[in-house]
Amino acid sequence: MIRVDHAGEFGATRIYAGQLAVLGKSSPAAHEIARMAAQEDRHLARFDRYIAERGVRPTALQPIWNVAGFALGAATALISEKAAMACTDAVETEIDKHYREQLEALGDHDPELAADITQFRAEELEHLDKAREHGAEEAPAYPLLTGMIRAGCRVAIELSKRI
Ligand SMILES: [Fe+2]
Ligand SMILES: [Fe+2]
């Protein structure tokens, strides 16, 4: 669980880095993205600590998520700000499902981890709401775009559990 969550939070920081590289920092959307990115930094820092404290091997795919995350962020931002928001919409939809499943699997086995996942999940859902407030659903080809990104997330999650 820690390996895949660490990979996901790392990927999130790379997506937002790619979006901010394209959008700069001046628009309202960029401001919102920067705020979400700061939260992803905190999520990643927490999972960095879990990796160290519990001796978990990070995914070997990290160099790929580094590039793929940034590319996804940059590509969606190049389409439009609303497409960048649709990317967050798609990613957070899958992450919410992923964290919900983990919390069910954890039960009361690991209260420390469960508390962090509960908090992060709430923040991811807030990102989803913010993305929709900023017009994610008005992005060009929203169903296709989010469908593709969601499928990519599911593949990335399964691979990061195993490799
Ligand atoms: Fe996160
Ligand atoms: Fe997020």
mmCIF file of C-alpha atoms and ligand atoms in Angstrom:
data_model
loop_
_atom_site.group_PDB
_atom_site.id
_atom_site.type_symbol
_atom_site.label_atom_id
_atom_site.label_comp_id
_atom_site.label_asym_id
_atom_site.label_seq_id
_atom_site.Cartn_x
_atom_site.Cartn_y
_atom_site.Cartn_z
ATOM 1 C CA MET A 1 0.000 0.000 0.000
ATOM 2 C CA ILE A 2 2.753 2.428 0.913
ATOM 3 C CA ARG A 3 4.638 1.708 -2.313
ATOM 4 C CA VAL A 4 1.657 2.440 -4.562
ATOM 5 C CA ASP A 5 0.511 5.458 -2.539
ATOM 6 C CA HIS A 6 4.009 6.909 -2.571
ATOM 7 C CA ALA A 7 4.107 6.401 -6.359
ATOM 8 C CA GLY A 8 0.725 8.084 -6.774
ATOM 9 C CA GLU A 9 1.570 11.118 -4.672
ATOM 10 C CA PHE A 10 4.874 11.427 -6.508
ATOM 11 C CA GLY A 11 3.003 11.285 -9.818
ATOM 12 C CA ALA A 12 0.603 13.987 -8.605
ATOM 13 C CA THR A 13 3.480 16.362 -7.848
ATOM 14 C CA ARG A 14 4.878 15.742 -11.346
ATOM 15 C CA ILE A 15 1.505 16.356 -13.064
ATOM 16 C CA TYR A 16 1.119 19.704 -11.330
ATOM 17 C CA ALA A 17 4.758 20.609 -12.046
ATOM 18 C CA GLY A 18 4.059 19.990 -15.736
ATOM 19 C CA GLN A 19 0.887 22.077 -15.646
ATOM 20 C CA LEU A 20 2.557 24.983 -13.840
ATOM 21 C CA ALA A 21 5.507 24.876 -16.252
ATOM 22 C CA VAL A 22 3.032 25.593 -19.069
ATOM 23 C CA LEU A 23 0.547 27.889 -17.294
ATOM 24 C CA GLY A 24 2.961 30.002 -15.284
ATOM 25 C CA LYS A 25 1.622 31.326 -12.005
ATOM 26 C CA SER A 26 -0.537 34.318 -12.863
ATOM 27 C CA SER A 27 -4.006 33.025 -13.844
ATOM 28 C CA PRO A 28 -6.661 32.049 -11.266
ATOM 29 C CA ALA A 29 -6.426 28.442 -12.486
ATOM 30 C CA ALA A 30 -2.655 28.423 -12.006
ATOM 31 C CA HIS A 31 -3.111 29.840 -8.517
ATOM 32 C CA GLU A 32 -5.509 27.006 -7.656
ATOM 33 C CA ILE A 33 -3.152 24.434 -9.175
ATOM 34 C CA ALA A 34 -0.248 25.801 -7.128
ATOM 35 C CA ARG A 35 -2.344 25.427 -3.981
ATOM 36 C CA MET A 36 -3.219 21.814 -4.839
ATOM 37 C CA ALA A 37 0.421 21.123 -5.710
ATOM 38 C CA ALA A 38 1.490 22.304 -2.248
ATOM 39 C CA GLN A 39 -0.873 19.747 -0.701
ATOM 40 C CA GLU A 40 0.504 17.010 -2.952
ATOM 41 C CA ASP A 41 3.991 17.946 -1.717
ATOM 42 C CA ARG A 42 2.818 17.300 1.832
ATOM 43 C CA HIS A 43 1.211 13.975 0.857
ATOM 44 C CA LEU A 44 4.427 12.910 -0.834
ATOM 45 C CA ALA A 45 6.567 14.008 2.119
ATOM 46 C CA ARG A 46 4.428 11.863 4.424
ATOM 47 C CA PHE A 47 4.804 8.799 2.199
ATOM 48 C CA ASP A 48 8.541 9.507 1.874
ATOM 49 C CA ARG A 49 8.639 9.157 5.649
ATOM 50 C CA TYR A 50 6.624 5.909 5.593
ATOM 51 C CA ILE A 51 9.037 4.530 2.987
ATOM 52 C CA ALA A 52 11.991 5.359 5.259
ATOM 53 C CA GLU A 53 10.431 4.394 8.604
ATOM 54 C CA ARG A 54 8.980 1.094 7.454
ATOM 55 C CA GLY A 55 11.698 0.064 5.021
ATOM 56 C CA VAL A 56 9.404 -0.075 1.990
ATOM 57 C CA ARG A 57 11.069 -0.318 -1.423
ATOM 58 C CA PRO A 58 9.753 2.460 -3.675
ATOM 59 C CA THR A 59 8.410 1.405 -7.054
ATOM 60 C CA ALA A 60 11.092 0.754 -9.656
ATOM 61 C CA LEU A 61 8.849 2.671 -12.072
ATOM 62 C CA GLN A 62 9.492 6.020 -10.402
ATOM 63 C CA PRO A 63 11.675 7.327 -13.297
ATOM 64 C CA ILE A 64 8.782 6.590 -15.661
ATOM 65 C CA TRP A 65 6.184 8.324 -13.454
ATOM 66 C CA ASN A 66 8.571 11.259 -13.210
ATOM 67 C CA VAL A 67 8.452 11.785 -16.976
ATOM 68 C CA ALA A 68 4.911 10.512 -17.654
ATOM 69 C CA GLY A 69 3.389 12.637 -14.878
ATOM 70 C CA PHE A 70 5.102 15.798 -16.075
ATOM 71 C CA ALA A 71 4.148 15.046 -19.693
ATOM 72 C CA LEU A 72 0.510 14.463 -18.778
ATOM 73 C CA GLY A 73 0.412 17.725 -16.839
ATOM 74 C CA ALA A 74 2.099 19.721 -19.579
ATOM 75 C CA ALA A 75 -0.013 18.169 -22.351
ATOM 76 C CA THR A 76 -3.329 18.857 -20.630
ATOM 77 C CA ALA A 77 -2.270 22.428 -19.787
ATOM 78 C CA LEU A 78 -1.266 22.979 -23.429
ATOM 79 C CA ILE A 79 -4.803 22.046 -24.512
ATOM 80 C CA SER A 80 -6.396 24.558 -22.112
ATOM 81 C CA GLU A 81 -6.781 25.463 -18.452
ATOM 82 C CA LYS A 82 -10.062 23.549 -18.393
ATOM 83 C CA ALA A 83 -8.319 20.469 -19.797
ATOM 84 C CA ALA A 84 -5.730 20.796 -17.019
ATOM 85 C CA MET A 85 -8.614 20.829 -14.545
ATOM 86 C CA ALA A 86 -10.195 17.810 -16.288
ATOM 87 C CA CYS A 87 -6.912 15.985 -15.670
ATOM 88 C CA THR A 88 -7.244 16.618 -11.912
ATOM 89 C CA ASP A 89 -10.915 15.621 -12.117
ATOM 90 C CA ALA A 90 -9.939 12.274 -13.692
ATOM 91 C CA VAL A 91 -6.946 11.534 -11.467
ATOM 92 C CA GLU A 92 -8.738 12.375 -8.222
ATOM 93 C CA THR A 93 -11.745 10.245 -9.211
ATOM 94 C CA GLU A 94 -9.453 7.212 -9.447
ATOM 95 C CA ILE A 95 -7.443 8.151 -6.339
ATOM 96 C CA ASP A 96 -10.625 8.522 -4.298
ATOM 97 C CA LYS A 97 -11.671 5.016 -5.338
ATOM 98 C CA HIS A 98 -8.167 3.677 -4.637
ATOM 99 C CA TYR A 99 -7.946 5.245 -1.155
ATOM 100 C CA ARG A 100 -11.499 4.124 -0.331
ATOM 101 C CA GLU A 101 -10.578 0.527 -1.193
ATOM 102 C CA GLN A 102 -7.407 0.745 0.881
ATOM 103 C CA LEU A 103 -9.315 2.049 3.915
ATOM 104 C CA GLU A 104 -11.760 -0.852 3.604
ATOM 105 C CA ALA A 105 -8.859 -3.325 3.363
ATOM 106 C CA LEU A 106 -7.026 -1.748 6.316
ATOM 107 C CA GLY A 107 -9.978 -1.814 8.702
ATOM 108 C CA ASP A 108 -8.416 -1.110 12.112
ATOM 109 C CA HIS A 109 -5.093 -2.860 11.376
ATOM 110 C CA ASP A 110 -3.012 0.285 10.969
ATOM 111 C CA PRO A 111 -4.619 3.375 12.523
ATOM 112 C CA GLU A 112 -1.627 5.603 11.727
ATOM 113 C CA LEU A 113 -1.745 4.851 7.997
ATOM 114 C CA ALA A 114 -5.552 4.857 7.919
ATOM 115 C CA ALA A 115 -5.651 8.328 9.500
ATOM 116 C CA ASP A 116 -3.280 9.732 6.893
ATOM 117 C CA ILE A 117 -5.141 8.103 4.018
ATOM 118 C CA THR A 118 -8.448 9.427 5.387
ATOM 119 C CA GLN A 119 -7.083 12.953 5.528
ATOM 120 C CA PHE A 120 -5.412 12.799 2.120
ATOM 121 C CA ARG A 121 -8.528 11.317 0.546
ATOM 122 C CA ALA A 122 -10.563 14.279 1.850
ATOM 123 C CA GLU A 123 -8.045 16.662 0.320
ATOM 124 C CA GLU A 124 -8.092 14.787 -3.025
ATOM 125 C CA LEU A 125 -11.881 15.094 -3.076
ATOM 126 C CA GLU A 126 -11.498 18.807 -2.463
ATOM 127 C CA HIS A 127 -9.153 18.955 -5.476
ATOM 128 C CA LEU A 128 -11.854 17.217 -7.517
ATOM 129 C CA ASP A 129 -14.427 19.831 -6.426
ATOM 130 C CA LYS A 130 -12.042 22.696 -7.196
ATOM 131 C CA ALA A 131 -11.292 21.245 -10.637
ATOM 132 C CA ARG A 132 -15.004 21.169 -11.442
ATOM 133 C CA GLU A 133 -15.501 24.702 -10.076
ATOM 134 C CA HIS A 134 -12.785 25.776 -12.519
ATOM 135 C CA GLY A 135 -14.658 24.264 -15.462
ATOM 136 C CA ALA A 136 -13.161 20.779 -15.816
ATOM 137 C CA GLU A 137 -16.410 19.459 -17.259
ATOM 138 C CA GLU A 138 -16.358 22.134 -20.001
ATOM 139 C CA ALA A 139 -12.995 20.904 -21.311
ATOM 140 C CA PRO A 140 -12.944 19.779 -24.945
ATOM 141 C CA ALA A 141 -13.860 16.088 -25.278
ATOM 142 C CA TYR A 142 -14.279 15.833 -21.487
ATOM 143 C CA PRO A 143 -15.639 12.244 -21.463
ATOM 144 C CA LEU A 144 -12.901 10.966 -23.782
ATOM 145 C CA LEU A 145 -10.121 12.941 -22.088
ATOM 146 C CA THR A 146 -11.060 11.926 -18.551
ATOM 147 C CA GLY A 147 -11.777 8.352 -19.641
ATOM 148 C CA MET A 148 -8.280 8.030 -21.077
ATOM 149 C CA ILE A 149 -6.600 9.594 -18.050
ATOM 150 C CA ARG A 150 -8.603 7.431 -15.665
ATOM 151 C CA ALA A 151 -7.606 4.301 -17.593
ATOM 152 C CA GLY A 152 -3.968 5.421 -17.442
ATOM 153 C CA CYS A 153 -4.253 5.935 -13.672
ATOM 154 C CA ARG A 154 -5.664 2.468 -13.172
ATOM 155 C CA VAL A 155 -2.783 0.941 -15.128
ATOM 156 C CA ALA A 156 -0.240 3.023 -13.187
ATOM 157 C CA ILE A 157 -1.787 1.936 -9.878
ATOM 158 C CA GLU A 158 -1.699 -1.772 -10.785
ATOM 159 C CA LEU A 159 1.870 -1.556 -12.053
ATOM 160 C CA SER A 160 3.080 0.356 -8.985
ATOM 161 C CA LYS A 161 1.599 -2.284 -6.682
ATOM 162 C CA ARG A 162 3.631 -4.989 -8.422
ATOM 163 C CA ILE A 163 6.885 -3.487 -9.693
HETATM 164 FE FE FE B 1 -2.296 13.627 -2.996
HETATM 165 FE FE FE B 2 -4.662 15.504 -5.322
#
